[in-house]
Coordinates of C-alpha atoms (C1' of nucleotides) in Angstrom, one line a residue:
Chain A
M909 CA 104.7 140.1 98.0
Q910 CA 105.5 140.7 101.7
K911 CA 106.8 137.8 103.7
V912 CA 104.2 135.3 104.7
R913 CA 103.3 135.2 108.4
V914 CA 100.6 132.8 109.5
R915 CA 99.5 131.7 113.0
F916 CA 97.8 128.8 114.6
A917 CA 96.0 130.1 117.7
P918 CA 94.5 127.4 119.7
S919 CA 92.5 128.0 122.9
P920 CA 94.0 125.9 125.7
T921 CA 90.5 124.8 126.9
G922 CA 91.3 121.2 125.8
H923 CA 93.8 119.1 124.1
L924 CA 94.9 119.4 120.5
H925 CA 91.8 118.4 118.6
I926 CA 91.8 116.6 115.3
G927 CA 90.3 119.6 113.6
G928 CA 92.8 122.0 115.2
A929 CA 95.6 119.7 114.2
R930 CA 94.6 119.9 110.6
T931 CA 94.3 123.7 110.8
A932 CA 97.8 123.7 112.3
I933 CA 99.1 121.4 109.5
Y934 CA 97.7 123.7 106.8
N935 CA 99.1 126.8 108.4
W936 CA 102.5 125.1 108.8
A937 CA 102.5 123.8 105.3
F938 CA 101.5 127.1 103.9
A939 CA 104.2 128.9 105.8
R940 CA 106.9 126.5 104.9
H941 CA 105.8 126.4 101.2
N942 CA 106.2 130.1 101.0
G943 CA 109.3 130.4 103.1
G944 CA 107.2 132.3 105.6
T945 CA 106.9 132.3 109.4
F946 CA 104.7 130.0 111.4
V947 CA 103.6 131.6 114.6
L948 CA 102.0 129.7 117.5
R949 CA 99.8 131.9 119.7
I950 CA 97.8 130.7 122.7
D951 CA 94.4 132.3 122.8
D952 CA 93.8 131.9 126.5
T953 CA 91.3 134.6 127.0
D954 CA 88.9 132.2 128.7
P955 CA 90.5 132.0 132.1
E956 CA 87.8 129.6 133.4
R957 CA 88.7 126.8 131.0
S958 CA 92.3 127.5 130.1
T959 CA 94.9 125.4 131.8
Q960 CA 98.7 125.2 131.6
E961 CA 98.3 121.4 131.3
N962 CA 96.3 121.9 128.1
V963 CA 99.0 124.3 126.7
E964 CA 101.6 121.6 127.2
A965 CA 99.4 119.0 125.7
I966 CA 98.9 121.2 122.6
L967 CA 102.6 121.8 122.2
R968 CA 103.3 118.1 122.6
G969 CA 100.6 117.2 120.1
L970 CA 102.1 119.6 117.5
R971 CA 105.6 118.3 118.0
W972 CA 104.4 114.8 117.8
L973 CA 103.0 115.5 114.4
G974 CA 106.4 116.9 113.4
L975 CA 105.2 120.6 113.3
D976 CA 107.6 123.2 114.4
W977 CA 106.9 126.9 115.0
D978 CA 109.2 129.8 114.4
E979 CA 107.6 132.1 117.1
G980 CA 105.6 131.3 120.1
P981 CA 105.8 129.4 123.4
E982 CA 109.2 128.0 124.0
A983 CA 110.4 129.5 120.8
G984 CA 110.2 133.2 121.6
G985 CA 110.1 135.8 118.8
E986 CA 110.0 139.5 118.3
Y987 CA 106.2 139.7 118.3
G988 CA 105.6 138.3 121.8
P989 CA 104.3 137.7 124.2
Y990 CA 102.4 134.8 122.6
F991 CA 99.8 134.3 125.3
Q992 CA 96.9 136.6 125.1
T993 CA 96.6 136.8 128.8
Q994 CA 100.0 138.5 128.8
R995 CA 98.9 141.1 126.2
S996 CA 96.3 143.1 128.1
D997 CA 98.2 146.4 127.6
T998 CA 98.0 145.8 123.9
Y999 CA 94.2 145.4 123.9
A1000 CA 93.8 148.5 126.1
A1001 CA 95.9 150.5 123.7
A1002 CA 93.9 149.1 120.7
L1003 CA 90.6 150.1 122.4
E1004 CA 92.0 153.6 122.8
T1005 CA 92.7 153.7 119.1
I1006 CA 89.2 152.6 118.3
R1007 CA 87.7 155.1 120.7
A1008 CA 89.8 157.8 119.2
A1009 CA 88.4 156.9 115.8
G1010 CA 84.9 157.3 117.3
R1011 CA 84.1 153.7 116.8
A1012 CA 83.8 152.4 120.4
Y1013 CA 81.2 153.2 123.0
P1014 CA 80.4 151.9 126.5
C1015 CA 77.3 149.8 126.9
F1016 CA 75.5 149.5 130.3
C1017 CA 72.9 147.0 129.3
S1018 CA 72.8 144.0 131.6
P1019 CA 73.1 140.5 130.3
A1020 CA 69.4 139.9 131.3
E1021 CA 68.3 142.9 129.3
L1022 CA 70.3 141.9 126.3
A1023 CA 68.8 138.4 126.3
L1024 CA 65.3 139.9 126.4
K1025 CA 66.0 142.3 123.5
R1026 CA 67.6 139.6 121.5
D1027 CA 64.7 137.2 121.7
S1028 CA 62.1 139.8 120.9
A1029 CA 64.0 141.4 118.1
R1030 CA 65.0 138.2 116.4
D1031 CA 61.7 136.6 116.1
A1032 CA 59.8 139.7 115.3
R1033 CA 61.7 141.1 112.4
G1034 CA 64.6 138.8 111.7
L1035 CA 66.9 141.3 113.3
S1036 CA 70.0 140.0 114.9
G1037 CA 72.3 141.4 117.5
Y1038 CA 72.2 144.4 119.7
D1039 CA 69.7 147.2 119.2
R1040 CA 72.4 149.9 119.8
T1041 CA 70.5 151.5 122.8
C1042 CA 73.7 152.7 124.4
R1043 CA 75.2 154.0 121.2
C1044 CA 72.6 156.8 121.3
L1045 CA 73.5 157.8 124.9
D1046 CA 74.8 161.3 125.4
A1047 CA 78.6 161.1 125.4
D1048 CA 79.1 163.1 128.5
S1049 CA 76.7 161.3 130.6
A1050 CA 78.0 158.0 129.4
A1051 CA 81.5 159.1 130.3
S1052 CA 80.5 160.0 133.8
R1053 CA 78.7 156.7 134.3
V1054 CA 81.9 155.0 133.3
E1055 CA 83.8 157.3 135.6
A1056 CA 81.4 156.4 138.4
G1057 CA 82.3 152.7 138.0
E1058 CA 79.0 151.6 136.6
P1059 CA 79.4 148.1 135.0
H1060 CA 79.8 148.3 131.3
V1061 CA 81.3 146.7 128.2
W1062 CA 82.9 148.4 125.3
R1063 CA 81.2 147.9 122.0
F1064 CA 82.3 148.5 118.4
A1065 CA 80.1 150.9 116.5
V1066 CA 79.5 149.5 113.0
P1067 CA 79.5 152.4 110.6
D1068 CA 76.1 153.6 109.5
D1069 CA 77.0 154.4 106.0
L1070 CA 78.2 150.9 105.3
N1071 CA 76.3 148.8 102.7
E1072 CA 78.2 145.6 102.9
V1073 CA 81.5 144.0 103.7
S1074 CA 83.0 141.6 101.2
F1075 CA 86.3 139.8 100.9
E1076 CA 88.0 137.3 98.8
D1077 CA 88.4 134.1 100.7
A1078 CA 91.4 132.1 99.4
I1079 CA 89.3 128.9 99.5
R1080 CA 85.7 130.1 98.9
G1081 CA 86.2 133.0 96.7
N1082 CA 84.2 136.2 97.1
V1083 CA 82.0 136.3 100.2
T1084 CA 79.7 139.3 100.9
F1085 CA 77.8 140.2 104.1
P1086 CA 75.2 142.9 104.2
A1087 CA 76.1 145.5 106.8
S1088 CA 72.7 145.1 108.3
S1089 CA 73.6 141.6 109.5
L1090 CA 76.5 143.0 111.5
D1091 CA 75.9 144.0 115.0
D1092 CA 77.8 146.2 117.5
L1093 CA 80.0 143.5 118.9
V1094 CA 81.5 143.6 122.3
L1095 CA 85.2 144.4 122.3
V1096 CA 85.9 144.4 126.0
R1097 CA 83.9 142.7 128.7
S1098 CA 82.8 144.3 131.9
D1099 CA 85.7 142.6 133.7
G1100 CA 88.1 144.4 131.3
T1101 CA 89.2 141.3 129.3
P1102 CA 89.0 141.4 125.5
T1103 CA 86.6 139.2 123.5
Y1104 CA 87.9 136.7 121.0
N1105 CA 87.0 138.8 118.0
F1106 CA 88.8 141.8 119.4
A1107 CA 91.9 140.1 120.8
S1108 CA 92.3 138.0 117.7
V1109 CA 92.3 141.0 115.4
V1110 CA 94.6 143.1 117.6
D1111 CA 97.1 140.3 117.8
D1112 CA 96.9 139.4 114.1
A1113 CA 97.4 143.1 113.3
L1114 CA 100.3 143.5 115.7
M1115 CA 101.9 140.3 114.7
D1116 CA 101.7 141.2 111.0
I1117 CA 99.8 138.1 110.1
T1118 CA 99.3 138.0 106.4
H1119 CA 97.1 135.0 106.1
V1120 CA 94.5 133.9 108.5
I1121 CA 93.9 130.1 108.0
R1122 CA 91.2 128.8 110.3
G1123 CA 88.0 126.8 110.6
D1124 CA 84.9 127.5 108.7
D1125 CA 83.1 128.3 111.9
H1126 CA 84.9 131.7 111.8
L1127 CA 83.6 132.7 108.4
S1128 CA 80.8 134.7 109.8
N1129 CA 83.1 136.5 112.2
T1130 CA 85.2 137.7 109.4
P1131 CA 83.3 140.8 108.3
K1132 CA 83.3 142.1 111.9
Q1133 CA 87.0 141.5 112.1
I1134 CA 87.7 143.2 108.8
L1135 CA 85.9 146.3 110.2
L1136 CA 88.2 146.2 113.2
F1137 CA 91.3 145.9 111.0
E1138 CA 90.2 148.9 109.1
T1139 CA 89.5 150.9 112.2
L1140 CA 92.9 150.0 113.5
R1141 CA 94.3 151.2 110.1
H1142 CA 96.0 147.9 109.5
P1143 CA 96.0 146.0 106.2
V1144 CA 93.4 143.3 106.2
P1145 CA 95.0 139.8 106.0
T1146 CA 93.9 137.2 103.4
F1147 CA 91.4 134.8 104.9
A1148 CA 91.3 131.1 104.1
H1149 CA 88.4 129.2 105.8
L1150 CA 88.8 125.5 106.0
P1151 CA 85.8 123.2 105.9
M1152 CA 84.8 121.5 109.1
I1153 CA 85.6 117.9 110.0
W1154 CA 82.6 115.8 111.1
G1155 CA 82.1 112.5 112.9
A1156 CA 80.9 109.5 111.0
D1157 CA 77.3 110.6 111.6
G1158 CA 77.8 113.9 109.9
K1159 CA 77.7 115.8 113.2
R1160 CA 80.3 117.9 114.8
L1161 CA 83.2 115.8 115.9
S1162 CA 82.9 115.1 119.6
K1163 CA 83.8 112.5 122.2
R1164 CA 80.9 110.4 121.1
H1165 CA 82.8 109.6 117.9
G1166 CA 85.7 108.1 119.8
A1167 CA 89.0 109.8 120.1
T1168 CA 89.2 113.4 119.1
S1169 CA 92.5 114.4 120.6
V1170 CA 95.7 113.9 118.7
E1171 CA 97.4 112.3 121.7
A1172 CA 94.6 109.8 122.0
Y1173 CA 95.6 108.6 118.5
R1174 CA 99.2 108.4 119.5
D1175 CA 98.2 106.3 122.5
S1176 CA 96.2 103.9 120.4
G1177 CA 99.1 103.1 118.2
Y1178 CA 98.9 105.5 115.3
L1179 CA 102.1 106.8 113.8
P1180 CA 102.5 110.6 113.5
E1181 CA 103.4 110.3 109.8
A1182 CA 100.1 108.5 109.2
V1183 CA 98.0 111.0 111.1
L1184 CA 99.7 113.9 109.3
N1185 CA 99.1 112.2 106.0
Y1186 CA 95.5 111.4 106.7
L1187 CA 94.7 114.9 108.0
A1188 CA 96.5 116.6 105.2
L1189 CA 94.3 114.8 102.7
L1190 CA 91.1 115.5 104.6
G1191 CA 90.2 118.6 102.7
W1192 CA 93.2 119.0 100.5
S1193 CA 94.5 116.9 97.6
L1194 CA 97.6 116.9 95.5
D1195 CA 96.0 115.4 92.5
A1196 CA 93.5 112.7 91.5
E1197 CA 95.8 109.8 92.5
T1198 CA 98.1 110.6 95.4
T1199 CA 97.1 109.1 98.7
L1200 CA 100.6 108.7 100.2
I1201 CA 102.2 112.0 101.1
D1202 CA 105.0 112.9 103.5
S1203 CA 105.5 116.2 105.1
R1204 CA 108.2 117.2 102.7
T1205 CA 106.0 116.7 99.7
L1206 CA 103.1 118.4 101.5
V1207 CA 105.2 121.5 102.0
E1208 CA 106.4 121.4 98.4
T1209 CA 102.9 121.2 96.9
F1210 CA 100.5 122.8 99.3
S1211 CA 98.2 125.5 98.0
F1212 CA 94.8 126.9 98.8
D1213 CA 93.4 126.2 95.4
R1214 CA 93.4 122.5 96.1
V1215 CA 91.7 122.8 99.4
S1216 CA 88.1 121.6 99.2
S1217 CA 85.3 123.8 100.4
N1218 CA 82.9 121.1 101.6
P1219 CA 83.1 119.4 105.0
A1220 CA 84.7 116.0 105.4
I1221 CA 83.8 113.1 107.6
F1222 CA 86.6 111.6 109.7
D1223 CA 87.0 108.0 108.5
T1224 CA 88.8 105.9 111.0
D1225 CA 88.9 102.9 108.6
K1226 CA 91.0 104.9 106.1
L1227 CA 93.3 106.2 108.8
E1228 CA 93.8 102.7 110.0
W1229 CA 94.7 101.5 106.5
L1230 CA 97.1 104.4 106.1
N1231 CA 98.6 103.7 109.4
G1232 CA 99.2 100.1 108.3
V1233 CA 100.9 101.3 105.2
Y1234 CA 103.3 103.4 107.3
I1235 CA 103.9 100.6 109.7
R1236 CA 104.9 98.3 106.9
A1237 CA 107.1 100.9 105.4
L1238 CA 109.2 101.3 108.5
D1239 CA 112.6 99.7 108.2
V1240 CA 113.4 96.9 110.6
D1241 CA 115.4 99.0 113.1
E1242 CA 112.9 101.7 113.1
F1243 CA 110.1 99.3 113.7
V1244 CA 112.0 97.7 116.6
D1245 CA 112.5 101.1 118.2
R1246 CA 108.9 101.9 117.9
M1247 CA 107.8 98.4 119.1
K1248 CA 109.8 98.5 122.3
P1249 CA 107.6 101.1 124.2
W1250 CA 104.6 98.9 123.5
I1251 CA 106.3 95.8 124.8
L1252 CA 107.3 97.7 127.9
G1253 CA 104.0 99.4 128.3
A1254 CA 102.1 96.1 128.1
G1255 CA 104.4 94.6 130.7
L1256 CA 105.5 91.8 128.3
A1257 CA 109.1 92.4 129.3
S1258 CA 111.2 94.8 131.3
A1259 CA 113.8 97.1 129.8
E1260 CA 116.3 94.8 131.5
E1261 CA 115.0 91.7 129.7
L1262 CA 114.8 93.5 126.4
R1263 CA 118.5 94.4 126.5
G1264 CA 120.5 92.2 124.2
L1265 CA 117.4 91.0 122.4
D1266 CA 117.8 93.3 119.4
D1267 CA 118.7 90.6 116.9
W1268 CA 115.8 88.5 118.1
L1269 CA 113.5 91.6 117.8
R1270 CA 114.7 92.3 114.4
K1271 CA 113.7 88.8 113.3
L1272 CA 110.3 89.3 114.9
A1273 CA 109.8 92.8 113.4
P1274 CA 108.8 92.0 109.8
L1275 CA 106.4 89.3 110.9
V1276 CA 104.6 91.7 113.1
S1277 CA 104.7 94.8 111.1
E1278 CA 102.9 93.1 108.2
R1279 CA 100.0 92.2 110.5
A1280 CA 99.5 95.3 112.6
K1281 CA 97.4 98.3 111.5
R1282 CA 98.1 100.0 114.8
M1283 CA 101.1 99.6 117.1
D1284 CA 98.9 98.5 120.0
E1285 CA 97.9 95.5 118.0
I1286 CA 101.3 94.0 118.3
V1287 CA 100.9 93.2 121.9
P1288 CA 98.4 90.4 121.6
I1289 CA 100.2 89.2 118.5
I1290 CA 103.5 88.7 120.2
S1291 CA 102.6 88.0 123.8
F1292 CA 102.9 84.2 123.4
L1293 CA 106.7 84.8 122.8
F1294 CA 107.1 86.5 126.2
S1295 CA 105.9 83.9 128.6
Q1296 CA 107.0 80.5 129.7
D1297 CA 103.6 78.8 129.3
I1298 CA 100.5 79.7 127.5
A1299 CA 96.9 78.8 128.1
I1300 CA 95.1 77.1 125.2
A1301 CA 91.9 78.8 124.3
P1302 CA 89.0 76.4 124.6
D1303 CA 87.6 77.3 121.1
A1304 CA 91.0 76.9 119.6
A1305 CA 91.3 73.5 121.2
A1306 CA 87.9 72.5 119.9
K1307 CA 88.8 73.6 116.4
A1308 CA 92.3 72.3 116.0
L1309 CA 92.9 69.7 118.7
S1310 CA 89.8 67.7 118.6
F1311 CA 90.4 65.3 115.7
P1312 CA 91.0 61.6 116.5
D1313 CA 94.8 61.5 116.0
A1314 CA 95.6 64.8 117.6
A1315 CA 97.8 63.4 120.3
A1316 CA 99.7 61.2 117.9
T1317 CA 100.1 64.2 115.6
L1318 CA 101.5 66.4 118.3
T1319 CA 103.8 63.6 119.5
A1320 CA 105.2 63.1 116.0
A1321 CA 105.7 66.9 115.6
R1322 CA 107.5 67.0 119.0
D1323 CA 109.8 64.2 117.9
A1324 CA 110.5 65.8 114.6
L1325 CA 111.4 69.1 116.2
Q1326 CA 114.2 67.4 118.2
T1327 CA 116.3 67.0 115.0
P1328 CA 117.0 70.4 113.5
P1329 CA 120.4 71.4 114.8
G1330 CA 120.1 75.1 114.6
F1331 CA 116.3 75.3 115.0
R1332 CA 116.1 77.9 112.2
D1333 CA 112.7 78.4 110.6
S1334 CA 113.9 76.7 107.3
E1335 CA 115.0 73.7 109.3
I1336 CA 111.8 73.6 111.2
E1337 CA 109.8 73.7 108.1
A1338 CA 111.9 70.9 106.6
A1339 CA 111.3 68.8 109.7
L1340 CA 107.6 69.3 109.7
R1341 CA 106.8 69.4 106.0
D1342 CA 106.8 65.6 105.6
L1343 CA 104.7 65.0 108.6
P1344 CA 101.3 65.4 107.1
A1345 CA 101.9 62.8 104.4
A1346 CA 103.4 60.4 106.9
L1347 CA 100.5 60.8 109.2
E1348 CA 98.0 60.8 106.4
Q1349 CA 96.7 64.2 107.5
K1350 CA 96.2 67.4 105.6
P1351 CA 99.0 69.9 106.1
K1352 CA 96.6 72.3 107.5
T1353 CA 95.4 69.9 110.2
V1354 CA 98.9 69.2 111.4
F1355 CA 100.2 72.8 111.4
Q1356 CA 97.1 74.1 113.1
A1357 CA 97.4 71.5 115.8
V1358 CA 101.0 72.6 116.4
R1359 CA 100.0 76.2 116.2
V1360 CA 97.4 75.9 118.9
A1361 CA 99.6 73.8 121.1
V1362 CA 102.4 76.4 120.9
T1363 CA 100.5 79.7 120.7
G1364 CA 97.2 78.8 122.3
T1365 CA 95.2 80.3 119.4
T1366 CA 94.3 79.4 115.8
V1367 CA 95.5 82.7 114.5
S1368 CA 99.2 83.6 114.9
L1369 CA 102.4 84.7 113.3
P1370 CA 103.7 82.2 110.7
L1371 CA 104.3 78.9 112.4
F1372 CA 107.9 78.1 111.5
E1373 CA 109.2 81.5 112.3
S1374 CA 107.2 81.5 115.5
L1375 CA 108.8 78.3 116.6
E1376 CA 112.3 79.6 115.9
L1377 CA 111.6 82.7 117.9
L1378 CA 110.3 80.6 120.7
G1379 CA 113.2 78.3 120.8
R1380 CA 113.3 74.6 120.9
D1381 CA 113.0 74.2 124.7
R1382 CA 109.8 76.2 125.0
T1383 CA 108.4 74.8 121.8
V1384 CA 108.8 71.2 123.0
A1385 CA 107.6 72.0 126.5
R1386 CA 104.4 73.6 125.1
I1387 CA 103.7 70.6 122.9
S1388 CA 104.1 68.4 125.9
A1389 CA 101.8 70.6 127.9
A1390 CA 99.3 70.3 125.1
L1391 CA 99.5 66.6 125.2
T1392 CA 98.9 66.6 128.9
F1393 CA 96.0 68.9 128.3
L1394 CA 94.6 66.3 125.7
E1395 CA 95.0 63.5 128.2
A1396 CA 93.2 65.4 130.9
R1397 CA 90.4 66.2 128.5
A1398 CA 90.1 62.6 127.4
R1399 CA 89.8 61.5 131.0
V1400 CA 87.1 64.0 131.8
D1401 CA 85.2 63.0 128.6
A1402 CA 85.4 59.4 129.6
A1403 CA 84.2 60.1 133.1
E1404 CA 81.3 62.0 131.8
G1405 CA 80.4 59.3 129.3
R1406 CA 81.4 61.1 126.2
T1407 CA 83.4 59.5 123.5
Chain B
rG1054 C1' 63.8 134.0 112.3
rG1055 C1' 68.1 136.7 109.8
rC1056 C1' 72.9 136.4 107.4
rC1057 C1' 76.8 133.2 105.4
rC1058 C1' 78.8 128.6 103.6
rG1059 C1' 78.2 123.7 101.6
rU1060 C1' 75.9 119.4 98.4
rU1061 C1' 80.2 114.0 92.8
rC1062 C1' 80.0 106.1 94.6
rG1063 C1' 78.7 104.3 102.0
rU1064 C1' 83.5 107.6 103.1
rC1065 C1' 87.8 110.8 101.4
rU1066 C1' 88.3 112.9 96.7
rA1067 C1' 89.7 114.0 90.9
rG1068 C1' 86.9 117.0 87.7
rC1069 C1' 87.5 123.8 86.7
rG1070 C1' 81.9 123.4 79.1
rG1071 C1' 82.7 118.0 75.2
rU1072 C1' 85.6 112.0 80.1
rU1073 C1' 82.9 105.0 79.0
rA1074 C1' 82.6 110.6 85.5
rG1075 C1' 89.1 108.7 87.4
rG1076 C1' 91.6 107.2 92.1
rA1077 C1' 91.8 105.7 97.4
rC1078 C1' 89.3 103.4 101.9
rA1079 C1' 85.5 100.1 103.1
rC1080 C1' 82.7 95.9 100.8
rC1081 C1' 82.4 91.2 97.6
rG1082 C1' 84.9 87.3 94.6
rC1083 C1' 89.3 84.7 92.8
rC1084 C1' 94.7 83.7 93.2
rC1085 C1' 98.8 83.0 96.7
rU1086 C1' 98.9 80.1 101.4
rC1087 C1' 100.5 76.5 107.7
rU1088 C1' 96.3 80.4 110.3
rC1089 C1' 96.0 85.6 110.1
rA1090 C1' 97.8 89.4 107.4
rA1091 C1' 100.3 91.4 103.4
rG1092 C1' 100.3 91.2 98.1
rG1093 C1' 98.2 90.3 93.0
rC1094 C1' 93.8 90.2 89.8
rG1095 C1' 88.7 91.3 89.2
rG1096 C1' 83.7 93.1 90.7
rA1097 C1' 79.8 95.8 92.6
rG1098 C1' 78.9 100.8 93.9
rA1099 C1' 77.6 108.1 91.7
rU1100 C1' 70.6 109.2 86.9
rC1101 C1' 77.1 114.4 89.9
rA1102 C1' 70.7 116.9 96.0
rC1103 C1' 66.3 118.7 93.1
rG1104 C1' 64.0 122.2 89.5
rG1105 C1' 64.6 125.8 86.0
rG1106 C1' 67.6 128.4 82.7
rU1107 C1' 72.4 129.9 79.4
rU1108 C1' 74.8 126.9 75.6
rC1109 C1' 75.4 123.0 69.6
rG1110 C1' 76.8 120.7 74.4
rA1111 C1' 76.6 121.4 81.7
rA1112 C1' 78.9 117.5 87.3
rU1113 C1' 81.3 122.0 85.6
rC1114 C1' 78.2 128.8 84.4
rC1115 C1' 73.4 131.6 86.3
rC1116 C1' 68.8 131.5 89.3
rG1117 C1' 65.5 129.1 92.6
rU1118 C1' 64.1 125.1 96.0
rA1119 C1' 65.4 121.3 99.5
rC1120 C1' 68.6 119.4 102.9
rG1121 C1' 73.0 120.0 106.1
rG1122 C1' 76.3 123.2 108.7
rG1123 C1' 78.2 127.9 110.8
rC1124 C1' 77.4 132.7 113.0
rU1125 C1' 73.7 135.5 115.2
rA1126 C1' 77.4 135.3 123.4
rC1127 C1' 80.3 139.9 128.2
rC1128 C1' 82.7 131.2 124.2
rA1129 C1' 86.6 130.5 121.1

RNA sequence: GGCCCGUUCGUCUAGCGGUUAGGACACCGCCCUCUCAAGGCGGAGAUCACGGGUUCGAAUCCCGUACGGGCUACCA
């Protein structure tokens, strides 16, 4: 078997999309699995919507996922250039080849005429596509009209003696299209630029692509492309059409479904390993059981016969769960490294302030990683540790600081916290453990009161560890502040005649 | 309209002629417990879209229907 060469050919009309990312992952995995070459090609034939910014975002997105390409932008390669806009000579030459084979002709029909023909032909007899008017034009007169500069496109002439085009899709098996359903597609637009179907085939041929792995939406383009490969006298690559990814409502994935770009997931606290894992499993499976898979294993085990042929709905819940699994699997130092940008980004601390806090962050890490499904969630969880004072949430006060002996309880807790010499979580726990019995309160009542006094909320990191991380001074100060708060509230209540 | 593809718990999937149709997420309950998580245990949830065949036997093979999607562009 010849050396595998596959390509991912995004159009830089937007950022790296979830669906595109999965296509890239499968291409990459297939190439690596077979010791082949992964080519990145930028299909920027749409000058209106293509931007350099999008190209960069796509490269960034791929790299973030851990995908590397052997040929393409910033990597070079013998088959370049890897931007279609830089390959116009190539398409011109290919058009000549097709003309020489007698399979291309100029078409002078205007867009308005075509639209008219389309509508009438389609509804009348179920015919599709172009009616081939210009194919029947006298060759000499057509040539002179072209010569005279009359606006025209170049069309491919589908052979008349063709019955059908069929191919063996690596995922779907045999697919057959009747030749009558194939129309004389446009190869070159009136402005001289190639259409997608043409440019894509020319590039795939010249780049010796052996396997075309792409979205299902291209399945119907395949027979036309096969005809072009054949006319160019180039071996037809193997096609593998991946099922689409849908939004939760079963519709095409769009902004309405929330984030669609890979970088948006990065920015909302997803780990690249988790996104890769989730996407890999959206349409492919290793076996009946495996849900955790890293890129190495993916490369080792990837094959088309385990790619599903039916579309999948993108399930954010499952991605989140998976992300949580990966967060918890991070070792302490790794978690600290990944936590820092979020602390900085949220303005909880400056880089300056963070310096020297590594030991402290390492102590914090396991408490947080166990509770966050996304990295952005760590910010609200740890913010109470980064301020001098906190505000007590009214509903938290109502729930945990409104029992009769609240003030006495907090005072007793504050006193008990003076004793532990090192203020370690075990010492803190020892100091507070006996309090409930002594005060004739339930443990939960006492601990929740302290929690709200110190963190401002009823839900927080484990109490004793939180106090240790806060330090004695701030802990005591916050309990005192809470006591002041209770006094003030009592005065207001009294003034308003409440009990 | 025509052509093509698809259809197994709510979701992702396993299954490739004989299984009590398996796993995961989500959901519910219990345990653990200073809150929240995490974790452990258990539960509910799929007449395999529907109708015909083929076969001793069909989620698995064939045909049809329905529904969904794609293509039918001088978009990609």
